XYZ file of C-alpha atoms in Angstrom:
576
model
C -21.881 33.654 -2.920
C -22.554 29.938 -3.769
C -21.855 28.087 -7.137
C -23.392 24.768 -8.208
C -20.811 22.331 -9.624
C -21.605 22.158 -13.299
C -21.208 18.315 -15.209
C -21.182 18.392 -19.201
C -19.845 22.041 -19.614
C -19.608 21.639 -23.447
C -23.342 20.009 -23.908
C -21.533 17.078 -25.408
C -20.453 14.499 -22.856
C -17.575 12.907 -25.145
C -16.298 16.601 -26.110
C -16.897 17.527 -22.440
C -14.653 14.590 -21.116
C -11.911 15.339 -23.628
C -11.042 18.359 -22.297
C -11.633 16.873 -18.627
C -8.927 14.578 -19.218
C -6.555 16.892 -20.274
C -4.458 17.040 -16.604
C -4.973 12.797 -16.429
C -3.442 12.829 -20.015
C -0.352 15.564 -19.083
C 0.290 13.426 -15.720
C 0.758 10.325 -18.403
C 2.445 12.384 -20.442
C 4.766 14.064 -18.255
C 5.991 10.966 -15.788
C 5.971 8.374 -18.481
C 7.377 10.070 -22.125
C 9.091 13.063 -20.159
C 10.435 11.440 -17.052
C 9.540 14.674 -15.313
C 10.020 14.765 -11.525
C 7.051 13.681 -9.946
C 6.200 16.435 -7.824
C 6.715 18.764 -10.917
C 4.315 16.848 -12.972
C 1.428 16.921 -9.995
C 1.874 20.586 -9.270
C 1.458 21.658 -12.970
C -1.362 18.620 -13.130
C -3.410 20.727 -10.519
C -2.617 23.864 -11.944
C -3.957 22.415 -15.577
C -7.092 21.067 -13.327
C -7.589 24.525 -11.618
C -7.865 26.508 -15.005
C -10.438 23.838 -17.125
C -12.677 24.215 -13.555
C -12.452 28.162 -13.771
C -12.588 28.565 -17.886
C -14.692 25.375 -18.818
C -16.815 24.515 -15.886
C -17.104 28.257 -15.015
C -16.151 27.984 -11.116
C -14.935 31.062 -9.269
C -11.328 31.481 -9.126
C -11.430 31.596 -5.091
C -13.637 28.258 -4.819
C -11.191 26.385 -7.072
C -7.846 28.155 -5.499
C -10.342 26.710 -2.181
C -10.598 23.339 -3.164
C -6.781 22.522 -4.076
C -5.802 24.386 -0.852
C -8.066 22.030 0.667
C -6.769 18.929 -0.769
C -3.446 19.856 -0.354
C -3.553 20.335 3.366
C -5.272 17.080 3.470
C -2.484 15.559 1.559
C -0.119 16.869 4.363
C -2.387 15.912 7.022
C -3.491 13.521 8.034
C -1.613 11.305 4.836
C 1.491 13.129 4.818
C 2.023 13.035 8.773
C 1.517 9.012 8.664
C 3.926 8.525 5.858
C 6.563 11.133 7.985
C 6.730 8.801 10.918
C 6.240 5.625 9.154
C 9.305 6.274 7.441
C 10.791 7.412 10.630
C 10.519 4.821 12.616
C 12.121 2.751 9.689
C 14.573 5.109 9.796
C 15.607 4.957 13.690
C 15.894 1.099 13.437
C 18.125 1.715 10.459
C 20.624 4.105 12.449
C 20.979 2.241 15.531
C 21.471 -1.561 13.770
C 17.881 -2.746 14.700
C 16.903 -3.494 10.981
C 20.447 -5.588 9.991
C 19.349 -7.824 12.717
C 15.962 -8.475 11.160
C 17.154 -9.126 8.219
C 19.275 -11.741 9.790
C 16.730 -13.261 11.790
C 14.842 -13.939 8.389
C 17.795 -14.622 5.862
C 19.445 -17.238 8.215
C 16.230 -19.655 8.617
C 16.518 -21.519 5.318
C 19.241 -22.021 2.493
C 16.891 -23.051 -0.218
C 16.539 -20.750 -2.726
C 12.530 -21.446 -3.403
C 12.208 -21.044 0.707
C 14.297 -17.951 0.731
C 12.139 -16.301 -1.972
C 8.854 -17.134 0.237
C 10.259 -15.713 3.196
C 12.185 -12.839 2.086
C 10.368 -11.505 -1.215
C 7.099 -12.334 -0.314
C 6.400 -12.290 3.235
C 9.304 -9.975 4.566
C 8.797 -8.026 1.463
C 4.786 -7.537 2.257
C 6.058 -6.428 5.800
C 8.183 -3.581 4.399
C 5.552 -2.468 2.471
C 3.338 -2.240 5.602
C 5.401 -0.392 7.614
C 7.112 1.766 5.019
C 6.414 1.543 1.314
C 7.946 3.872 -1.160
C 10.300 1.642 -3.001
C 11.308 0.245 0.624
C 10.507 -3.522 -0.057
C 11.929 -3.892 -3.409
C 15.118 -2.438 -2.616
C 15.902 -4.319 0.153
C 14.232 -7.418 -0.656
C 15.976 -7.783 -3.889
C 19.262 -6.266 -2.644
C 19.114 -9.745 0.105
C 18.626 -12.023 -2.327
C 20.854 -10.989 -4.410
C 23.545 -11.198 -1.381
C 22.494 -14.200 -0.638
C 23.282 -15.891 -4.354
C 20.537 -15.166 -6.246
C 20.258 -14.192 -10.081
C 19.929 -10.550 -10.096
C 17.303 -10.601 -13.020
C 15.452 -13.271 -10.851
C 16.121 -11.300 -7.683
C 14.467 -8.027 -8.799
C 11.460 -9.964 -10.734
C 10.462 -11.864 -7.978
C 10.510 -9.443 -5.753
C 8.306 -6.890 -8.159
C 5.393 -9.459 -8.695
C 5.648 -10.305 -4.683
C 5.128 -7.030 -3.853
C 1.762 -6.866 -5.564
C 0.358 -8.903 -2.086
C 0.580 -5.843 0.204
C 0.965 -2.751 -2.608
C -3.150 -1.865 -1.489
C -2.338 -1.933 1.959
C 1.132 -0.004 2.107
C 2.585 2.635 3.983
C 0.146 2.034 6.832
C -2.735 1.924 4.541
C -2.586 5.197 3.402
C -3.825 3.840 -0.194
C -7.156 3.059 1.369
C -7.416 6.196 3.657
C -6.513 8.116 0.315
C -9.710 6.235 -1.172
C -11.615 7.167 1.652
C -11.342 10.629 1.622
C -11.450 11.559 -1.993
C -14.655 9.168 -2.867
C -16.433 10.176 0.964
C -17.151 6.780 1.690
C -15.852 4.937 5.192
C -12.240 3.855 4.764
C -13.242 0.815 6.551
C -15.362 -0.058 4.109
C -13.256 -0.139 1.224
C -10.646 -2.368 3.227
C -13.617 -5.128 3.720
C -14.073 -4.980 -0.341
C -10.147 -4.676 -0.935
C -10.031 -7.716 1.311
C -12.666 -9.677 -0.181
C -10.546 -9.535 -3.518
C -6.880 -9.514 -2.806
C -6.590 -12.690 -0.739
C -7.826 -14.721 -3.936
C -4.791 -13.260 -5.451
C -1.879 -13.342 -2.984
C -3.312 -16.914 -1.776
C -1.579 -17.493 -5.357
C 1.318 -15.488 -5.453
C 3.798 -17.663 -3.716
C 3.344 -20.673 -5.649
C 3.566 -18.438 -9.031
C 7.196 -16.706 -7.362
C 8.407 -20.560 -7.062
C 7.102 -21.626 -10.540
C 8.916 -18.798 -12.357
C 12.502 -19.642 -10.606
C 12.415 -23.551 -10.691
C 9.535 -24.783 -13.104
C 7.009 -27.053 -12.078
C 8.488 -30.435 -11.057
C 10.288 -28.375 -8.600
C 7.643 -26.127 -7.289
C 5.793 -29.493 -6.216
C 8.346 -30.269 -4.317
C 8.014 -27.429 -1.866
C 3.838 -27.352 -2.559
C 3.417 -27.806 1.457
C 5.232 -24.846 2.015
C 3.890 -22.468 -0.023
C 0.257 -23.482 1.003
C 1.476 -22.541 4.349
C 2.536 -19.279 2.840
C 0.212 -18.022 0.873
C -2.990 -19.261 2.964
C -1.507 -18.098 6.157
C -1.154 -14.516 4.636
C -4.522 -14.593 2.556
C -6.164 -15.633 5.830
C -4.251 -12.140 8.002
C -4.781 -10.334 5.030
C -8.911 -11.053 4.917
C -9.025 -10.608 8.596
C -7.228 -7.679 9.443
C -9.008 -5.956 6.293
C -12.431 -6.614 7.304
C -12.124 -6.721 11.268
C -9.243 -4.770 12.284
C -8.100 -1.743 10.332
C -6.804 -0.630 6.497
C -3.533 0.066 7.949
C -2.585 -3.325 9.628
C -3.614 -5.924 6.724
C 0.242 -6.155 5.580
C 1.956 -6.251 9.116
C -0.286 -8.610 10.349
C -0.295 -10.960 7.104
C 2.901 -10.773 6.908
C 3.969 -11.402 10.109
C 1.385 -14.540 9.916
C 3.145 -15.704 7.153
C 6.344 -15.652 8.435
C 5.947 -17.200 11.501
C 3.669 -20.106 9.835
C 6.563 -20.948 7.575
C 9.248 -21.226 10.307
C 7.151 -23.495 12.660
C 6.288 -25.751 9.518
C 10.256 -25.624 8.529
C 11.142 -27.291 11.801
C 8.970 -30.576 10.947
C 9.164 -30.851 7.219
C 12.131 -30.062 4.689
C 11.943 -30.294 0.953
C 13.705 -33.275 -0.376
C 16.404 -31.341 -1.904
C 18.136 -27.999 -1.614
C 17.499 -25.966 -4.663
C 19.382 -23.437 -6.133
C 20.359 -21.676 -9.382
C 22.393 -23.280 -12.290
C 25.539 -21.187 -12.202
C 24.174 -19.183 -9.373
C 26.925 -16.009 -8.743
C 28.834 -16.325 -4.974
C 26.574 -15.192 -1.879
C 27.841 -11.576 -0.551
C 25.584 -11.270 2.117
C 26.769 -12.443 5.496
C 24.110 -13.780 7.557
C 24.766 -13.376 11.025
C 23.607 -15.061 14.248
C 21.969 -13.595 16.954
C 20.374 -14.598 20.330
C 16.646 -14.329 20.743
C 16.770 -11.459 23.215
C 18.611 -9.583 20.559
C 16.163 -10.557 17.748
C 13.305 -9.571 19.880
C 14.998 -6.351 20.825
C 15.383 -5.548 16.711
C 11.506 -6.606 16.330
C 10.404 -4.225 19.035
C 9.579 -1.069 17.379
C 7.296 -2.933 15.140
C 5.335 -4.639 17.979
C 4.697 -1.181 19.799
C 3.884 -0.012 16.065
C 1.023 -2.855 15.899
C -0.197 -2.625 18.864
C -0.578 1.163 19.334
C -2.187 1.381 16.135
C -4.223 -1.278 17.420
C -5.151 0.869 20.548
C -5.788 3.494 18.215
C -8.425 2.094 16.301
C -10.705 1.276 19.599
C -13.446 3.222 19.349
C -13.510 4.361 22.693
C -9.958 5.553 22.622
C -11.090 7.462 19.498
C -13.613 9.086 20.812
C -11.197 10.515 23.916
C -8.615 11.575 21.319
C -10.761 13.119 19.203
C -12.306 15.521 21.919
C -8.893 16.972 21.242
C -9.612 17.476 17.475
C -9.269 21.274 16.349
C -11.887 22.151 13.131
C -10.987 25.162 10.874
C -14.055 25.983 8.549
C -12.591 26.980 5.092
C -12.890 29.936 3.400
C -14.916 28.173 1.329
C -17.212 26.350 3.877
C -20.900 25.516 1.874
C -20.342 27.540 -1.288
C -20.083 24.427 -3.553
C -22.998 23.166 -4.085
C -22.846 19.291 -5.329
C -25.872 17.529 -5.642
C -28.264 19.783 -4.604
C -26.222 20.415 -0.925
C -23.676 22.977 -0.288
C -20.581 20.862 0.668
C -19.089 21.128 3.962
C -15.364 22.156 3.571
C -13.835 21.956 7.247
C -10.310 21.229 7.815
C -9.946 18.630 10.455
C -6.686 19.029 12.672
C -6.643 15.823 14.910
C -3.547 16.164 16.433
C -3.618 13.825 18.823
C -6.358 11.287 17.408
C -4.086 11.018 13.997
C -2.937 7.412 13.140
C 0.873 9.346 12.423
C 0.753 10.425 16.284
C 0.851 7.104 17.081
C 3.195 5.844 15.395
C 5.417 9.183 16.629
C 4.644 7.589 19.701
C 5.907 4.380 19.098
C 9.115 6.109 18.221
C 9.483 8.138 21.123
C 8.995 4.226 23.128
C 11.402 2.533 20.779
C 13.903 5.588 21.156
C 13.664 4.574 25.271
C 14.367 0.984 24.541
C 16.713 1.208 22.018
C 18.689 4.277 24.139
C 18.888 6.550 20.924
C 19.849 10.133 22.329
C 17.536 13.138 21.889
C 20.000 14.693 19.740
C 20.042 11.381 17.221
C 16.083 11.364 17.514
C 15.970 14.805 16.480
C 18.727 14.791 13.939
C 16.886 11.547 12.382
C 13.457 13.047 12.228
C 15.439 15.910 10.231
C 16.663 13.802 8.031
C 13.153 12.123 7.213
C 11.717 15.316 6.490
C 14.381 16.338 4.229
C 14.222 12.827 2.334
C 10.581 13.115 2.011
C 10.018 16.763 1.090
C 9.224 15.988 -2.708
C 7.315 12.617 -1.801
C 5.242 15.061 0.600
C 4.918 18.060 -2.224
C 3.540 14.932 -4.763
C 0.977 13.810 -2.648
C -0.496 17.361 -1.836
C -0.154 18.022 -5.373
C -2.221 15.255 -6.251
C -4.820 15.608 -3.957
C -5.296 19.081 -4.708
C -6.188 17.998 -8.565
C -8.236 15.256 -6.899
C -10.567 17.600 -4.946
C -10.409 20.215 -7.736
C -11.630 17.665 -9.939
C -14.057 16.213 -7.603
C -15.562 19.373 -6.640
C -15.559 21.522 -10.381
C -17.871 18.669 -12.064
C -14.409 17.060 -13.897
C -14.697 14.075 -12.098
C -18.413 13.640 -12.416
C -18.597 14.457 -16.326
C -15.453 11.810 -17.045
C -17.250 9.353 -14.902
C -20.491 9.844 -17.102
C -18.508 9.469 -20.140
C -16.785 6.039 -18.759
C -20.381 4.473 -18.369
C -19.963 3.453 -22.240
C -18.180 0.554 -21.215
C -21.696 -0.492 -19.933
C -21.723 -4.162 -18.130
C -17.774 -4.143 -19.062
C -17.452 -1.696 -15.990
C -16.028 -3.621 -13.103
C -13.871 -5.337 -15.576
C -12.636 -2.279 -16.883
C -12.305 -0.556 -13.248
C -9.132 -2.858 -12.517
C -7.545 -1.713 -15.642
C -8.043 1.980 -14.496
C -6.364 1.448 -11.602
C -3.628 -0.783 -12.765
C -3.106 2.279 -15.731
C -3.078 4.697 -12.601
C -0.129 3.046 -10.878
C 1.361 1.941 -13.821
C 1.975 5.672 -14.979
C 2.229 7.132 -11.274
C 4.020 4.178 -9.690
C 1.499 4.660 -6.486
C -1.326 2.919 -5.746
C -2.106 6.212 -3.588
C -1.596 8.483 -6.609
C -4.223 5.858 -8.571
C -6.810 6.178 -5.814
C -6.712 9.855 -5.950
C -6.754 10.367 -9.676
C -9.733 7.902 -10.267
C -11.415 6.717 -6.924
C -13.952 9.389 -7.186
C -14.729 8.695 -10.808
C -14.808 5.080 -10.117
C -17.550 5.847 -7.503
C -19.688 8.061 -9.540
C -20.076 5.609 -12.521
C -20.729 2.984 -10.666
C -23.440 4.750 -8.766
C -24.797 6.022 -12.362
C -24.721 2.595 -13.467
C -26.165 1.135 -10.489
C -23.231 -0.650 -9.225
C -22.342 -0.613 -5.559
C -19.543 2.191 -5.621
C -17.719 -0.034 -2.741
C -16.665 -2.371 -5.515
C -15.612 -0.202 -7.740
C -13.147 1.958 -5.541
C -12.083 -1.265 -4.202
C -11.405 -2.663 -7.748
C -9.378 0.591 -8.365
C -6.993 -0.188 -5.806
C -6.968 -4.045 -6.285
C -6.211 -3.522 -9.560
C -3.847 -0.884 -9.309
C -1.519 -3.585 -6.935
C -0.588 -5.614 -10.440
C 0.156 -1.931 -12.302
C 3.198 -1.520 -9.671
C 5.546 -4.073 -10.588
C 6.121 -2.726 -14.426
C 6.139 1.005 -13.174
C 8.938 2.979 -14.292
C 9.682 3.532 -10.442
C 9.477 0.560 -9.381
C 11.435 -0.809 -12.334
C 14.143 1.777 -12.006
C 14.380 0.475 -7.834
C 14.545 -2.831 -8.788
C 17.484 -2.653 -11.207
C 19.551 -0.224 -8.774
C 19.329 -2.653 -5.894
C 20.445 -5.368 -8.335
C 22.956 -4.414 -10.022
C 21.403 -4.229 -13.487
C 21.366 -0.587 -13.835
C 20.630 -0.222 -18.321
C 19.072 -2.998 -18.122
C 15.761 -2.312 -17.430
C 13.965 -3.454 -20.528
C 15.027 -6.846 -19.345
C 12.898 -6.279 -16.232
C 10.085 -4.952 -17.745
C 10.056 -8.147 -20.232
C 10.593 -10.403 -17.452
C 7.085 -8.855 -15.564
C 4.948 -7.449 -17.988
C 2.517 -10.385 -18.684
C 2.387 -11.003 -14.806
C 1.165 -7.820 -14.666
C -1.648 -8.268 -17.126
C -2.500 -11.484 -16.042
C -2.835 -10.343 -12.558
C -4.884 -7.486 -13.370
C -7.461 -9.676 -15.578
C -7.579 -12.029 -12.525
C -9.000 -8.894 -10.545
C -11.208 -7.620 -13.415
C -12.983 -11.265 -13.617
C -13.107 -11.209 -10.029
C -14.659 -7.502 -9.805
C -16.828 -9.434 -12.763
C -18.567 -12.259 -10.233
C -18.906 -9.932 -7.392
C -20.810 -7.254 -9.309
C -23.226 -9.593 -10.942
C -23.329 -13.268 -9.606
C -22.123 -13.067 -5.589
C -23.074 -8.951 -5.170
C -23.623 -10.123 -1.380
C -19.977 -9.956 -0.709
C -19.889 -6.418 -1.056
C -20.037 -4.015 1.952
C -22.794 -1.183 1.950
C -21.282 2.362 0.630
C -22.520 3.689 3.604
C -20.981 2.620 7.134
C -24.072 1.152 9.612
C -23.182 2.140 13.178
C -22.979 -1.553 13.965
C -20.224 -2.464 10.954
C -18.403 0.320 11.832
C -18.293 0.059 15.509
C -16.661 -2.222 17.616
C -17.227 -2.910 21.253
C -14.353 -2.198 23.962
C -14.162 -5.922 24.553
C -13.418 -6.569 21.262
C -10.842 -3.760 20.786
C -8.872 -5.447 23.583
C -9.233 -8.655 22.695
C -8.052 -7.311 18.856
C -4.736 -5.642 20.590
C -4.086 -9.145 22.467
C -4.504 -10.871 19.120
C -1.779 -8.648 17.373
C 0.415 -8.806 20.142
C 0.131 -12.558 20.660
C 1.146 -12.919 16.785
C 3.978 -11.082 16.745
C 5.280 -12.282 20.002
C 4.753 -15.702 18.253
C 7.155 -14.753 15.503
C 9.674 -13.700 17.438
C 9.664 -17.135 19.573
C 9.319 -19.003 16.701
C 12.860 -17.156 14.840
C 14.293 -17.695 17.762
C 13.315 -21.102 18.294
C 14.674 -21.855 14.854
C 17.906 -20.276 15.361
C 18.523 -21.998 18.429
C 17.823 -25.150 16.930
C 20.368 -24.617 14.152
C 22.995 -23.578 16.850
C 22.510 -26.794 18.437
């Protein structure tokens, strides 16, 4: 028996929205005030949403539970699968000692603290965000900077601020993939729009980092290096987000930024080497390695990038998709939304899923690094154990999102949010910022607010792609002040107990960056609307020819090989 979605169930949009917002209010209260564990907060939030769907929106219990089950399944596959395999590949490099060599290859390029901030906090941190995410960038890059002699507060602060650049595409594009899943908008279209917003911010982040550290005069002294770092990153981010895949911008942009700066430093040097006044002694012992050893250490991520590029080719996707298993859920076609039945079919694309390409990269890595089957399996099991609560959090947040979308909760909130009027594009950025501030995750913020942004935008005649993308772009600035990020930054730099100092260090920058994204969104909505992709991907826009795909893979491979060659050449020059 079918059931039609109910919006504004209480007959008063303000009262209906207030009731429907209770799960979100609880989630914020649980995480920010009660400091509840993320998985418990997510589970209770999903249960509250199910209760409201049944009692307020009159959604049959079976449909509400079915929607929650479908959302949880989607959270585990394909999103959770990507998380597991990406972190697993990273853990393999750590277990085998290859990641230490990668760190050495970056840390040994220069002694100037300003340039080290660009290479480690900005570019290398973005690489870690793209390859692993989940707090890894700040934890590792901040610890590296402290080990090199940075003031701990500045090390943590600039790493948190630098981490705004890659967050939207972090963890192999999981935030964008999630936004596409909960809104029904093609993920590549959201990727394109985010790729037409964030580069305007990321091109300025390197300048901002150095200015915070060294002041105006010392920043101008290294302005050429800042421009090389920021412009190369922004161009790589824009190109890969618009023409490759939402899974590759962080990796491509960060490596392009590293190689560009390394090559530039071969022909240019600052007038003086800058260090902090009264900085602590360095504790990180940077080792020198041969080009071959460096290349081997980076090889897992070379393989990762090439395989993800291959998996994105249309002919490859079509071939692998033939093996997808489809399971219609019990609630399939039983929910009527917008006058049409909702198809609820779980697709187990075990071969075509991006996570499978990452697992294949891990297998090839094991062969190259001669990892034993026992270590391979043990590391995979340890990865699963370490991520069990993160996976539960993802599943519960996605369960909430699908219940909200199909019960009428999200459309009701969207109608209420239209009171912002013409300022809606600006407020979209701060809604995403608030979501990440509380949850600590751009993925969770997109799951919570993505569809609400879409519904509100459609009701106001604004392209929904802009609103959904702005939710993600605005969210990146909330990452630096989220309690989870602050805790990671303090723990990795020896500042435990001084979380308030670090929060005060970053809060103004967070608001400033979000305001910038909000103003940019306003310009794109009303002055330059032609920059926004269509909400529904056209065949010619979504597809690329096999020749274009092959060119893409060659380009990716060339960039990565070039960065390795540049780093190796730089080290050879230093030894000479």
